[in-house]
PDB file of C-alpha atoms and ligand atoms in Angstrom:
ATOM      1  CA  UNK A  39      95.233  66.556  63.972  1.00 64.00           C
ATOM      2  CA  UNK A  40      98.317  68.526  64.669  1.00 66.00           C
ATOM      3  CA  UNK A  41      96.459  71.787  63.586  1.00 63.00           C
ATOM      4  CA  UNK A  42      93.256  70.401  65.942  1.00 61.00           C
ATOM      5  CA  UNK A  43      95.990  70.201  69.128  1.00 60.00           C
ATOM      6  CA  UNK A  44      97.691  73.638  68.313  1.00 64.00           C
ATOM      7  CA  UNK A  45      94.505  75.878  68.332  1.00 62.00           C
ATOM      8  CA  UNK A  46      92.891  73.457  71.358  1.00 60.00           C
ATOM      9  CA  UNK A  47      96.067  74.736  73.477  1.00 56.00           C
ATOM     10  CA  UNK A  48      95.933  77.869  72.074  1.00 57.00           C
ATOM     11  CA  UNK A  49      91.893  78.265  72.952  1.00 58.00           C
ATOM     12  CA  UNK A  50      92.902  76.979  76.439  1.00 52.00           C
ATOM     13  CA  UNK A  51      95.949  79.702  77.675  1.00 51.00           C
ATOM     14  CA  UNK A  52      93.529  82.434  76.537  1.00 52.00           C
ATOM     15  CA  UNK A  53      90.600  80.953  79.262  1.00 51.00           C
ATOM     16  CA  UNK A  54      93.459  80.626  81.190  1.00 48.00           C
ATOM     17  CA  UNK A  55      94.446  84.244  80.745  1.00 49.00           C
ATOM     18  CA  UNK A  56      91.320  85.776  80.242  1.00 48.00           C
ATOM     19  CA  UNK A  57      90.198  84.030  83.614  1.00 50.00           C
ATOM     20  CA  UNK A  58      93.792  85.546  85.394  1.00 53.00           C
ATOM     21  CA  UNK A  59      95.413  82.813  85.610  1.00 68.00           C
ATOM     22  CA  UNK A  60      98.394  84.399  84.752  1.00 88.00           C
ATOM     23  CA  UNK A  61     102.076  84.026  85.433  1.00 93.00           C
ATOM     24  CA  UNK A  62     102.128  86.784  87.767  1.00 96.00           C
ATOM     25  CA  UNK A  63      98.627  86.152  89.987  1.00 96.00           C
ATOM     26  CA  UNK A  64     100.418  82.864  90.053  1.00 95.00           C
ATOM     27  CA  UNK A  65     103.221  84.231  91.587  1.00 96.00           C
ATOM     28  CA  UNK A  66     101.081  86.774  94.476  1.00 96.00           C
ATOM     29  CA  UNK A  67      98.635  84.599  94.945  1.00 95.00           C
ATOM     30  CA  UNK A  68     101.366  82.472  95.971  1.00 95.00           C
ATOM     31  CA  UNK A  69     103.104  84.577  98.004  1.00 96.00           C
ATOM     32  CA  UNK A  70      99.726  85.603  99.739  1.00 95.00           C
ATOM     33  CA  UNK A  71      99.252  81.860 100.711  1.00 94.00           C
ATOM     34  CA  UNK A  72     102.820  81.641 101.829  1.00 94.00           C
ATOM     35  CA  UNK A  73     102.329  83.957 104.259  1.00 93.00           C
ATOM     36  CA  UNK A  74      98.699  83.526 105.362  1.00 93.00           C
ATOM     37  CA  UNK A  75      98.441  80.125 106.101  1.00 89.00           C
ATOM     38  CA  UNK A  76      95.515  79.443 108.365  1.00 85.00           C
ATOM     39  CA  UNK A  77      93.122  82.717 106.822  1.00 86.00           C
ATOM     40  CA  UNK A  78      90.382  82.158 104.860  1.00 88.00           C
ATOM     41  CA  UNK A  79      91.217  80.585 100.874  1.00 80.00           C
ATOM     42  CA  UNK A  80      88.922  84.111  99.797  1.00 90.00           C
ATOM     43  CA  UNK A  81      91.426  86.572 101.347  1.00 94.00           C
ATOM     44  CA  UNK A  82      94.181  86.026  99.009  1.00 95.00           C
ATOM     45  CA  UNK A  83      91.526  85.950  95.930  1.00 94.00           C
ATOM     46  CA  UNK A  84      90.044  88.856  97.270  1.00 94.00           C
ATOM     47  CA  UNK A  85      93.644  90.427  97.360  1.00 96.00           C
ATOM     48  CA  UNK A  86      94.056  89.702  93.864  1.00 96.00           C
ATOM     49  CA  UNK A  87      90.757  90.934  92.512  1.00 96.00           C
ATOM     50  CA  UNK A  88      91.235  94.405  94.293  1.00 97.00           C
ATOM     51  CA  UNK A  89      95.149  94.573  92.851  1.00 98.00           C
ATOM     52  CA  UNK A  90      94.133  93.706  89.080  1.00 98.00           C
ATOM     53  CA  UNK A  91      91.124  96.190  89.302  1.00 97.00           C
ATOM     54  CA  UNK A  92      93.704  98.655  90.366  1.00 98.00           C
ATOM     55  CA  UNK A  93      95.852  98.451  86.942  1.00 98.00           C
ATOM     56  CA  UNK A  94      93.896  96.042  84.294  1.00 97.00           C
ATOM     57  CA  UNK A  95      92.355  97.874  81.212  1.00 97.00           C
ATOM     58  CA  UNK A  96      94.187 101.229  81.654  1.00 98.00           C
ATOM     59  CA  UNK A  97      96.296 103.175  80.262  1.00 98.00           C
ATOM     60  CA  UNK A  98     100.014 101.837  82.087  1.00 98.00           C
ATOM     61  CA  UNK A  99     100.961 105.784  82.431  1.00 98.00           C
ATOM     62  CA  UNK A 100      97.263 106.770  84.001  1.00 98.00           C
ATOM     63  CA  UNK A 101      97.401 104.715  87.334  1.00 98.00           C
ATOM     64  CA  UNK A 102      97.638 106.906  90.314  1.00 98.00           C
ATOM     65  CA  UNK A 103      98.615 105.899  93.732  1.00 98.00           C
ATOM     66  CA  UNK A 104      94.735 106.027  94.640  1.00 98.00           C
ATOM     67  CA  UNK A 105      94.098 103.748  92.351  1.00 98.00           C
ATOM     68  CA  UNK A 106      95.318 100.919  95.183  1.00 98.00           C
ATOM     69  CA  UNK A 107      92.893 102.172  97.762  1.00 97.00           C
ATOM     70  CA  UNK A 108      90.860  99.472  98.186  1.00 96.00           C
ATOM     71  CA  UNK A 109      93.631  96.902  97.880  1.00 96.00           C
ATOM     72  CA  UNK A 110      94.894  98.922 100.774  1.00 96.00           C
ATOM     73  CA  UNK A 111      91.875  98.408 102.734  1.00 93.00           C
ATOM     74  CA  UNK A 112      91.763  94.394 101.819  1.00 90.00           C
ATOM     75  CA  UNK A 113      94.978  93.592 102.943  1.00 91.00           C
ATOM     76  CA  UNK A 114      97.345  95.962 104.046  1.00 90.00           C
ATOM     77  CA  UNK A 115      98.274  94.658 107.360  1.00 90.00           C
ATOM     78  CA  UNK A 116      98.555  96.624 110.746  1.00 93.00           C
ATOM     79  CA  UNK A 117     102.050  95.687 112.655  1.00 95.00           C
ATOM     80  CA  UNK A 118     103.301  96.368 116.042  1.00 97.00           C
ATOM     81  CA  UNK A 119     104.453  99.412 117.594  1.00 98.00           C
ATOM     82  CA  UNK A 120     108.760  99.653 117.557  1.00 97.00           C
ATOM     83  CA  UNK A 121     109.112  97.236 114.700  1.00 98.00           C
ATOM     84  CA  UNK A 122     109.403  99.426 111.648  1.00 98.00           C
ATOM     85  CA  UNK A 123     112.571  99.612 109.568  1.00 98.00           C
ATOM     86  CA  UNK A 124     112.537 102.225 106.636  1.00 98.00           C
ATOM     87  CA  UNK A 125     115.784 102.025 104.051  1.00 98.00           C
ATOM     88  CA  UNK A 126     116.933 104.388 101.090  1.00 98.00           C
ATOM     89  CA  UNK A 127     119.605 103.344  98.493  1.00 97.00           C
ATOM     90  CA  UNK A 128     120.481 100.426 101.002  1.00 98.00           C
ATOM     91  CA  UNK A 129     118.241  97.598  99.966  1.00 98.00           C
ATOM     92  CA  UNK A 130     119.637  94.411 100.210  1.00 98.00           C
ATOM     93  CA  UNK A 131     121.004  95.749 103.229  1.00 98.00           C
ATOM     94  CA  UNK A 132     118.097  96.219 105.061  1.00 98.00           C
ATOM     95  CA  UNK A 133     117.046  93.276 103.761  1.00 98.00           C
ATOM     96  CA  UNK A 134     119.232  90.992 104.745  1.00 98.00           C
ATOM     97  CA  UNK A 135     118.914  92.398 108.301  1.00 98.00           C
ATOM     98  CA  UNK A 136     115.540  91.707 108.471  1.00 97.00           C
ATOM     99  CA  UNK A 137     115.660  88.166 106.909  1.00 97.00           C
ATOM    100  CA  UNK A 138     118.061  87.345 110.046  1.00 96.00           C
ATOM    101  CA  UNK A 139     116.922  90.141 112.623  1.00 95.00           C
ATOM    102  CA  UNK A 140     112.845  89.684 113.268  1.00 91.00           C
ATOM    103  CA  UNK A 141     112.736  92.775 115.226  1.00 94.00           C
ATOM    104  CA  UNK A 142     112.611  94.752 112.612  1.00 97.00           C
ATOM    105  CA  UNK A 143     110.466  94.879 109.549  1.00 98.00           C
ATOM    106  CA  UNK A 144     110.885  96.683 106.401  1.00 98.00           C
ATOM    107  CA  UNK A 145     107.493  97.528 103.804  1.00 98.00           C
ATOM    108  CA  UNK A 146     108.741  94.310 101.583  1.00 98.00           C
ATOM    109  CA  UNK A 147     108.485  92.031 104.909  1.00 97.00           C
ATOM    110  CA  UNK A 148     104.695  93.176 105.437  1.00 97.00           C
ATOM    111  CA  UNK A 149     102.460  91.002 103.544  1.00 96.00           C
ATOM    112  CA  UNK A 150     101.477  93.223 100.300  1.00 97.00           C
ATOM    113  CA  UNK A 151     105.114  94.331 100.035  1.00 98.00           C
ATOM    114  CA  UNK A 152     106.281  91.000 100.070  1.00 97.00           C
ATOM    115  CA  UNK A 153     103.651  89.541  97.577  1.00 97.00           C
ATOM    116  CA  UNK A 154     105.123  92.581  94.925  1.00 98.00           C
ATOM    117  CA  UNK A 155     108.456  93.018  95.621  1.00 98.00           C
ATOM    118  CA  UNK A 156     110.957  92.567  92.660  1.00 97.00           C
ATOM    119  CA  UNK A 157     107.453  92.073  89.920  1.00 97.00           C
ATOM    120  CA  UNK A 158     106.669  94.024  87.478  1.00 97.00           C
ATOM    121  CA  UNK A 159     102.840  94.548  85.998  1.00 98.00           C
ATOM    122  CA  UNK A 160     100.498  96.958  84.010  1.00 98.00           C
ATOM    123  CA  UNK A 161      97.124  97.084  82.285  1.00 97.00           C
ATOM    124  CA  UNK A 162      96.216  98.223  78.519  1.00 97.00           C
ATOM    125  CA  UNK A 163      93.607 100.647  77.944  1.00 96.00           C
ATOM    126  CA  UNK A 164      90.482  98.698  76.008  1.00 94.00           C
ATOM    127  CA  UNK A 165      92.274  94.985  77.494  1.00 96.00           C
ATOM    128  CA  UNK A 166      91.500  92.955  80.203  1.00 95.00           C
ATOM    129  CA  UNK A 167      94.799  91.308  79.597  1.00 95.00           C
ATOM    130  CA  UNK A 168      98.006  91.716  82.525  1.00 96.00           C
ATOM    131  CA  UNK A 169     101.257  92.711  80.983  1.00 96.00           C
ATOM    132  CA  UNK A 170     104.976  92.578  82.795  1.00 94.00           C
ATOM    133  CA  UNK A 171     106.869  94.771  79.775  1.00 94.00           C
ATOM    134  CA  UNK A 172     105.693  98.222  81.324  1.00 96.00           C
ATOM    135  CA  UNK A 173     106.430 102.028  81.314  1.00 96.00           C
ATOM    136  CA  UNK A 174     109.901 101.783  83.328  1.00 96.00           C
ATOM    137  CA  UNK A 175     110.061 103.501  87.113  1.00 95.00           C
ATOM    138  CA  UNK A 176     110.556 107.142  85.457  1.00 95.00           C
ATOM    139  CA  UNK A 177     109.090 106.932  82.426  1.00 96.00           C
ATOM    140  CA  UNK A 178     105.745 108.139  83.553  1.00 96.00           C
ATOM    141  CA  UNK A 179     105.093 109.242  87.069  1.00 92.00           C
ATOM    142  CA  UNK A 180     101.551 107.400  87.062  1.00 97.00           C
ATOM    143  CA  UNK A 181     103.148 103.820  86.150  1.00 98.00           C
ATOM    144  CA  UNK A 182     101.264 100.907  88.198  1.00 98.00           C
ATOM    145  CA  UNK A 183     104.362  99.479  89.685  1.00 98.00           C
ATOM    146  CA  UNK A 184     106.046 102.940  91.067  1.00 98.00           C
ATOM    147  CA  UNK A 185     102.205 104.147  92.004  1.00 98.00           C
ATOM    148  CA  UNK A 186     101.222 100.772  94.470  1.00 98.00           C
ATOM    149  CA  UNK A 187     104.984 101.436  96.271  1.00 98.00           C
ATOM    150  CA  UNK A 188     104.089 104.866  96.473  1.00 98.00           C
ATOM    151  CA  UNK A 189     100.535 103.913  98.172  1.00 98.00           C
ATOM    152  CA  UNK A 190     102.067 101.138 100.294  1.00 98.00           C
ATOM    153  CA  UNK A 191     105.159 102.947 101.160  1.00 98.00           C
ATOM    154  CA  UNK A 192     102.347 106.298 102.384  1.00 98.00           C
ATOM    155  CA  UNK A 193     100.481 102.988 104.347  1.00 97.00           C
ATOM    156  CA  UNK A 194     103.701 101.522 105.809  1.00 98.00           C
ATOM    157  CA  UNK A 195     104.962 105.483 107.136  1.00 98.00           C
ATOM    158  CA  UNK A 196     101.646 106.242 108.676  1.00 97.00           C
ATOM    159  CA  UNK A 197     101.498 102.693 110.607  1.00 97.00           C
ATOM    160  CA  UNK A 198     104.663 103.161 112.050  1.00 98.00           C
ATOM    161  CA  UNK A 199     104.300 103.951 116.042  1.00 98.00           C
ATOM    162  CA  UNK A 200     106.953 103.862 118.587  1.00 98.00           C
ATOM    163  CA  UNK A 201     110.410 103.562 117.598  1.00 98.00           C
ATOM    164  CA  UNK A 202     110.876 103.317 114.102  1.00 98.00           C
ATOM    165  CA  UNK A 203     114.315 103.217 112.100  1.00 98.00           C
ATOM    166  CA  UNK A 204     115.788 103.872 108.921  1.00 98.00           C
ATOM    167  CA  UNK A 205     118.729 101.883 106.847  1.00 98.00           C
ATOM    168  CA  UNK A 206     120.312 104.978 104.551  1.00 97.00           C
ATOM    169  CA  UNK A 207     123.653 105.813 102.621  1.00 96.00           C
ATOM    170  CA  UNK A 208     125.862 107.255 104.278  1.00 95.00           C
ATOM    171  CA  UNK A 209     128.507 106.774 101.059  1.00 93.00           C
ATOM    172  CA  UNK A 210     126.250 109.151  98.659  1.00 93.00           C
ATOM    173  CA  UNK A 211     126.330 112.705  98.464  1.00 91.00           C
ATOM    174  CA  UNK A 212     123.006 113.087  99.261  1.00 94.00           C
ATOM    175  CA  UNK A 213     121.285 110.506 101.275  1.00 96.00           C
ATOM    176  CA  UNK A 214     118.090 112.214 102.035  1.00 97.00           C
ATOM    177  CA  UNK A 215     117.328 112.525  98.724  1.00 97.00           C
ATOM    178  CA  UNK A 216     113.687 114.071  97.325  1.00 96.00           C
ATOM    179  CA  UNK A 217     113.248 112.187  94.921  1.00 95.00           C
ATOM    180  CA  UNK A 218     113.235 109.223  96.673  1.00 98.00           C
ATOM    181  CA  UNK A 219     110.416 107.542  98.382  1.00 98.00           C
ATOM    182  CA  UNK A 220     111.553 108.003 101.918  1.00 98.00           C
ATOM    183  CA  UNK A 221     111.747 111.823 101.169  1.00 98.00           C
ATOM    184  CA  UNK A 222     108.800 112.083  98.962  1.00 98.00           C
ATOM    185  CA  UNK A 223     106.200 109.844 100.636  1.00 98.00           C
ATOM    186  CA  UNK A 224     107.227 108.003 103.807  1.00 98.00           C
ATOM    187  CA  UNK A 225     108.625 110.861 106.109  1.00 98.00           C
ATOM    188  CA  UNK A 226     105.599 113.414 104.857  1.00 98.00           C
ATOM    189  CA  UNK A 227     103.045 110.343 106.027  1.00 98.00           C
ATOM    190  CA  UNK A 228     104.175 109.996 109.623  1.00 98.00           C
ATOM    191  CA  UNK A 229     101.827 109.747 112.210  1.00 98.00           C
ATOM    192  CA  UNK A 230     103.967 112.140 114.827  1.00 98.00           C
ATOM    193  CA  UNK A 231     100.485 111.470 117.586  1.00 98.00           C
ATOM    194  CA  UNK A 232     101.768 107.792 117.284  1.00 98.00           C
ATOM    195  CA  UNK A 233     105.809 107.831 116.040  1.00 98.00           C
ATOM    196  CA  UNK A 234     108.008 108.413 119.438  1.00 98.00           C
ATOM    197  CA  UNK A 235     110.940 108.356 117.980  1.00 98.00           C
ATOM    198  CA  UNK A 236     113.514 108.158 114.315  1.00 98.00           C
ATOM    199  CA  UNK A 237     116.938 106.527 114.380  1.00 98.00           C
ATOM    200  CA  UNK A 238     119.019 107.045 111.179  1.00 98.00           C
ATOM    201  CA  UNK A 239     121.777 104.144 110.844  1.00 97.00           C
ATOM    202  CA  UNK A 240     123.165 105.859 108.061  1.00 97.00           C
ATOM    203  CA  UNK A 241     125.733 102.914 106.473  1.00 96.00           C
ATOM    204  CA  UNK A 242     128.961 103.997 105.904  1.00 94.00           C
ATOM    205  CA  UNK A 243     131.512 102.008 103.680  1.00 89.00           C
ATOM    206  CA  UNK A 244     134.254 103.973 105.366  1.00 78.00           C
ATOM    207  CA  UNK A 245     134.343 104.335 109.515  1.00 69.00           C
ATOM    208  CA  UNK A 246     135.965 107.427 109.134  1.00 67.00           C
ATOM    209  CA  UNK A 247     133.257 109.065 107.477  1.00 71.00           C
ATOM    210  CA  UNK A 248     130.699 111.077 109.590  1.00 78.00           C
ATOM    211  CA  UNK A 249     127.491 112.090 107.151  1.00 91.00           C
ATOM    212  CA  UNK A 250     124.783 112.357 110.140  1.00 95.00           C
ATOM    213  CA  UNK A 251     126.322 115.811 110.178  1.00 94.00           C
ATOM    214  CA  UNK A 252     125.875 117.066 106.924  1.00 94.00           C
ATOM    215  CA  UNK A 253     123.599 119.017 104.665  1.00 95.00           C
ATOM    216  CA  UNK A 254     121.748 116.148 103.589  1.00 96.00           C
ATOM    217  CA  UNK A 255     120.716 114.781 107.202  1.00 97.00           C
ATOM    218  CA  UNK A 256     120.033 118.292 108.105  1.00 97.00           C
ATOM    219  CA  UNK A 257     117.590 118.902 105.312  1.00 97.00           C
ATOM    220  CA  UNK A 258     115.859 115.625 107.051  1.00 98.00           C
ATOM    221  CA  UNK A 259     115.895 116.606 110.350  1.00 98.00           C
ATOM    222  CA  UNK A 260     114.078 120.154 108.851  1.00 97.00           C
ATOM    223  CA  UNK A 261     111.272 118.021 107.232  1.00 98.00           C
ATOM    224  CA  UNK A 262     110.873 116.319 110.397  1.00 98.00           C
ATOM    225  CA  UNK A 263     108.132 117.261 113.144  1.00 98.00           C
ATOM    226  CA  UNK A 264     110.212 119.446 115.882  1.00 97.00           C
ATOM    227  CA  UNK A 265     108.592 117.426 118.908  1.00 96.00           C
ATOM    228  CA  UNK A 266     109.979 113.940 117.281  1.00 98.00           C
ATOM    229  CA  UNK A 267     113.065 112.638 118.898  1.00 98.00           C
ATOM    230  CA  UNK A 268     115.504 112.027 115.858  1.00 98.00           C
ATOM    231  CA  UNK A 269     118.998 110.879 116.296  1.00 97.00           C
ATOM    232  CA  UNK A 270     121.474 109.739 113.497  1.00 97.00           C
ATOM    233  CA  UNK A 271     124.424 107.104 113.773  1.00 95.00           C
ATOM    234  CA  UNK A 272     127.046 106.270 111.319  1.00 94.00           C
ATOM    235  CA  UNK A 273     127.441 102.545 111.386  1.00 95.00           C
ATOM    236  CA  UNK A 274     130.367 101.320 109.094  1.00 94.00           C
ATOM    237  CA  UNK A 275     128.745  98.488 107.379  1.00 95.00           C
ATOM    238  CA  UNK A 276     131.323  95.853 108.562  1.00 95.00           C
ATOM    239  CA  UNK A 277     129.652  96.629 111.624  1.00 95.00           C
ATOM    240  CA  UNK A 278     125.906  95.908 110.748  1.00 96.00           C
ATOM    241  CA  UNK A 279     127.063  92.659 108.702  1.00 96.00           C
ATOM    242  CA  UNK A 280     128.805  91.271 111.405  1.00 96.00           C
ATOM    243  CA  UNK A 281     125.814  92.133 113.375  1.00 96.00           C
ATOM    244  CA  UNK A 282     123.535  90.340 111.209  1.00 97.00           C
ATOM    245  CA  UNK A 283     125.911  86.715 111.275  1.00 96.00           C
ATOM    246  CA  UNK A 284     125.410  87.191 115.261  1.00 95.00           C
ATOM    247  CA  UNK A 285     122.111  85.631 116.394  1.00 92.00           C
ATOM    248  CA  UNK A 286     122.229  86.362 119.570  1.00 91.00           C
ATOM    249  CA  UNK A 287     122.487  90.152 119.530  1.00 93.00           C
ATOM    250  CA  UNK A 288     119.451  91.880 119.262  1.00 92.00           C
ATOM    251  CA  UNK A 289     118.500  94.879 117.014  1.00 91.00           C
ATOM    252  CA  UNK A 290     119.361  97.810 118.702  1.00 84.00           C
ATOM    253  CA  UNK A 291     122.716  96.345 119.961  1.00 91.00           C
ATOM    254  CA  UNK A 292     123.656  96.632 116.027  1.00 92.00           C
ATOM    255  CA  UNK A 293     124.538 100.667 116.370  1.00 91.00           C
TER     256      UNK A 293
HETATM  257  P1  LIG B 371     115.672 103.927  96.748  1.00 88.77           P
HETATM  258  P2  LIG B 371     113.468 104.906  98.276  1.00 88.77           P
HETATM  259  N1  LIG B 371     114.268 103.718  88.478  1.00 88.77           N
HETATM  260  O1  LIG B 371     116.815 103.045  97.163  1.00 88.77           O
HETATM  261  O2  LIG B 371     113.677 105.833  99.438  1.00 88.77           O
HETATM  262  C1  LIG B 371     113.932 102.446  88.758  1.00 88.77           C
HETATM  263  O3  LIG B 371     115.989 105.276  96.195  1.00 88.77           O
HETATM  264  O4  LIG B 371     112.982 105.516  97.007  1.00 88.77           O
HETATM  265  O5  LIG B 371     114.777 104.073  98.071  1.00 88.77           O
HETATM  266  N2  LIG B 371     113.558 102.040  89.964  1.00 88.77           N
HETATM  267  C2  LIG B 371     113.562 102.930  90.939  1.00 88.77           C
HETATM  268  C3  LIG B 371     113.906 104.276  90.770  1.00 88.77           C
HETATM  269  C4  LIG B 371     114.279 104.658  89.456  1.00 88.77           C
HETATM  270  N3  LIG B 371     114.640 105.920  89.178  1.00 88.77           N
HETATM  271  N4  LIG B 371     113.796 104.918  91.952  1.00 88.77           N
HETATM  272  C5  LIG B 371     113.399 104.014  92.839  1.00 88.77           C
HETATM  273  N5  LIG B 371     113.261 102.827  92.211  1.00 88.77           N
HETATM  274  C6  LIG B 371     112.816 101.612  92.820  1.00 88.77           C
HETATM  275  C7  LIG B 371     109.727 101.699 100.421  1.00 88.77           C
HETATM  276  C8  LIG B 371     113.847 100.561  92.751  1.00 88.77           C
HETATM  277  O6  LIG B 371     113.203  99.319  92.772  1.00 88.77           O
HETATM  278  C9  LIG B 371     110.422 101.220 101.690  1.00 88.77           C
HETATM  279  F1  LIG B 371     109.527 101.298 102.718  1.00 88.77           F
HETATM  280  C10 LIG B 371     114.622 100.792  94.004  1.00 88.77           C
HETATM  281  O7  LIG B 371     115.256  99.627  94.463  1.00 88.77           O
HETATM  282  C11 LIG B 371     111.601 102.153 101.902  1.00 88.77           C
HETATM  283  O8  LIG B 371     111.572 102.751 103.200  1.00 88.77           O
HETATM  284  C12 LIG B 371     113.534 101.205  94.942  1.00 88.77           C
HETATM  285  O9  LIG B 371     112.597 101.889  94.161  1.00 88.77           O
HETATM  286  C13 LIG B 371     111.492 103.176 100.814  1.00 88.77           C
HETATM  287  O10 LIG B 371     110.232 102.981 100.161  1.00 88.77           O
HETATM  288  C14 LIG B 371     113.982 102.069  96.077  1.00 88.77           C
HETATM  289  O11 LIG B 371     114.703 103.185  95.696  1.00 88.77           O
HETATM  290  C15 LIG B 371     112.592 102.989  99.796  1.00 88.77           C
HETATM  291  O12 LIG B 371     112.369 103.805  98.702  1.00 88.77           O
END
């Protein structure tokens, strides 16, 4: 009887998993209906069928960022012009703006961003199975997690219109880095017909310290369309915390 129990529950997680009902589309599924309350029940399905089909049954180092296309065309959501808030190597930072501060919005506050952020996935070739012990970040360039931030971070840049900001370290030696995804991806997608303008708050631990003028900022401001207006401000972070406890002062009051 025992035996007749153990293989029933064993038969019934693989339906389970072989139909996706998975840990993980638990979790984005989830987070779609968190944040779409009032759409259609398809539209978070839908999201989830054109996310697995981006990753399941391949090879975890053979998933380029193109491979999220069409998720990017189910659900990747447009946003309003001055709201967009990029961030290198400051995080929780610019996310703990954000969480207080609606006037700004970082990729992870959009809807896909937030359904992924912090999960790990990846596909087998010859499975239809969805794993969560992957290829790490640098492992392989063509890992499924470090591809879809790639493709959502090259959606998030070209959306941005208006005024759009950017969260960096101003305590590193070089804060425009290349290899990160601001360098790589977001500033080489900008939509310069639609972006008016790009203010660095580049976070400084110490007040004293004035990186907007060095090499590093420079090599951004070189990568940067001529006609955009870019200007840089070193914010001690004392500064934007005690911004973000304030309710009542608004985003660009905060540098
Ligand atoms: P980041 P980005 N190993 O702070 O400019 C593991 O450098 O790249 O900011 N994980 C990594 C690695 C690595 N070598 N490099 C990056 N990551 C992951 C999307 C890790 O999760 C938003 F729109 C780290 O916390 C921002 O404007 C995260 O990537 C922009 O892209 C960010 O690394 C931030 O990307």
């Amino acid at each position: 009887c025992a035996l007749l129990v153990a293989v029933t529950l064993v038969a019934a997680l693989l339906a389970a998993t072989i139909r996706g009902a998975t840990p993980l589309r638990t979790a984005v599924v989830g987070r779609c209906r968190e944040r779409t309350a009032g759409a259609s029940p398809d539209y978070c399905e839908d999201a989830w069928n054109a996310f697995a089909a981006a990753f399941v049954g391949k090879d975890p180092c053979n998933v380029p960022p193109e491979s999220y296309d069409r998720l990017m065309e189910a659900a990747f959501q447009k946003r309003p012009c001055n709201t967009t808030l990029f961030w290198s190597k400051t995080k929780s930072l610019a996310h703990a703006f954000t969480e207080k501060k609606r006037c700004l919005l970082t990729l992870e506050d959009t809807l896909l961003g937030y359904m992924l952020d912090g999960l790990t996935w990846c596909g087998q070739n010859g499975s239809n199975g969805i794993f969560t012990e992957c290829p790490c970040w640098s492992c392989c360039p063509d890992n499924p997690v470090r591809s879809f931030w790639i493709r959502a971070s090259a959606a998030f840049a070209a959306g941005a219109c208006g005024d759009a900001y950017a969260f960096m370290n101003g305590s590193i030696s070089s804060p425009f880095s290349s290899e990160s995804i601001f360098a790589s991806t977001e500033v080489k997608n900008f939509n310069y017909s639609a972006l008016n303008s790009l203010t660095i708050v580049l976070v400084t631990r110490d007040s004293s310290t004035d990186a907007c003028d060095g090499a590093s900022m420079k090599s951004l401001q070189r990568a940067l369309d001529p006609a955009l207006k870019y200007s840089c401000r070193n914010v001690p972070q004392a500064r934007v915390e005690s911004c973000i406890s304030q309710p009542d002062v608004t985003c660009s009051n905060c540098w």
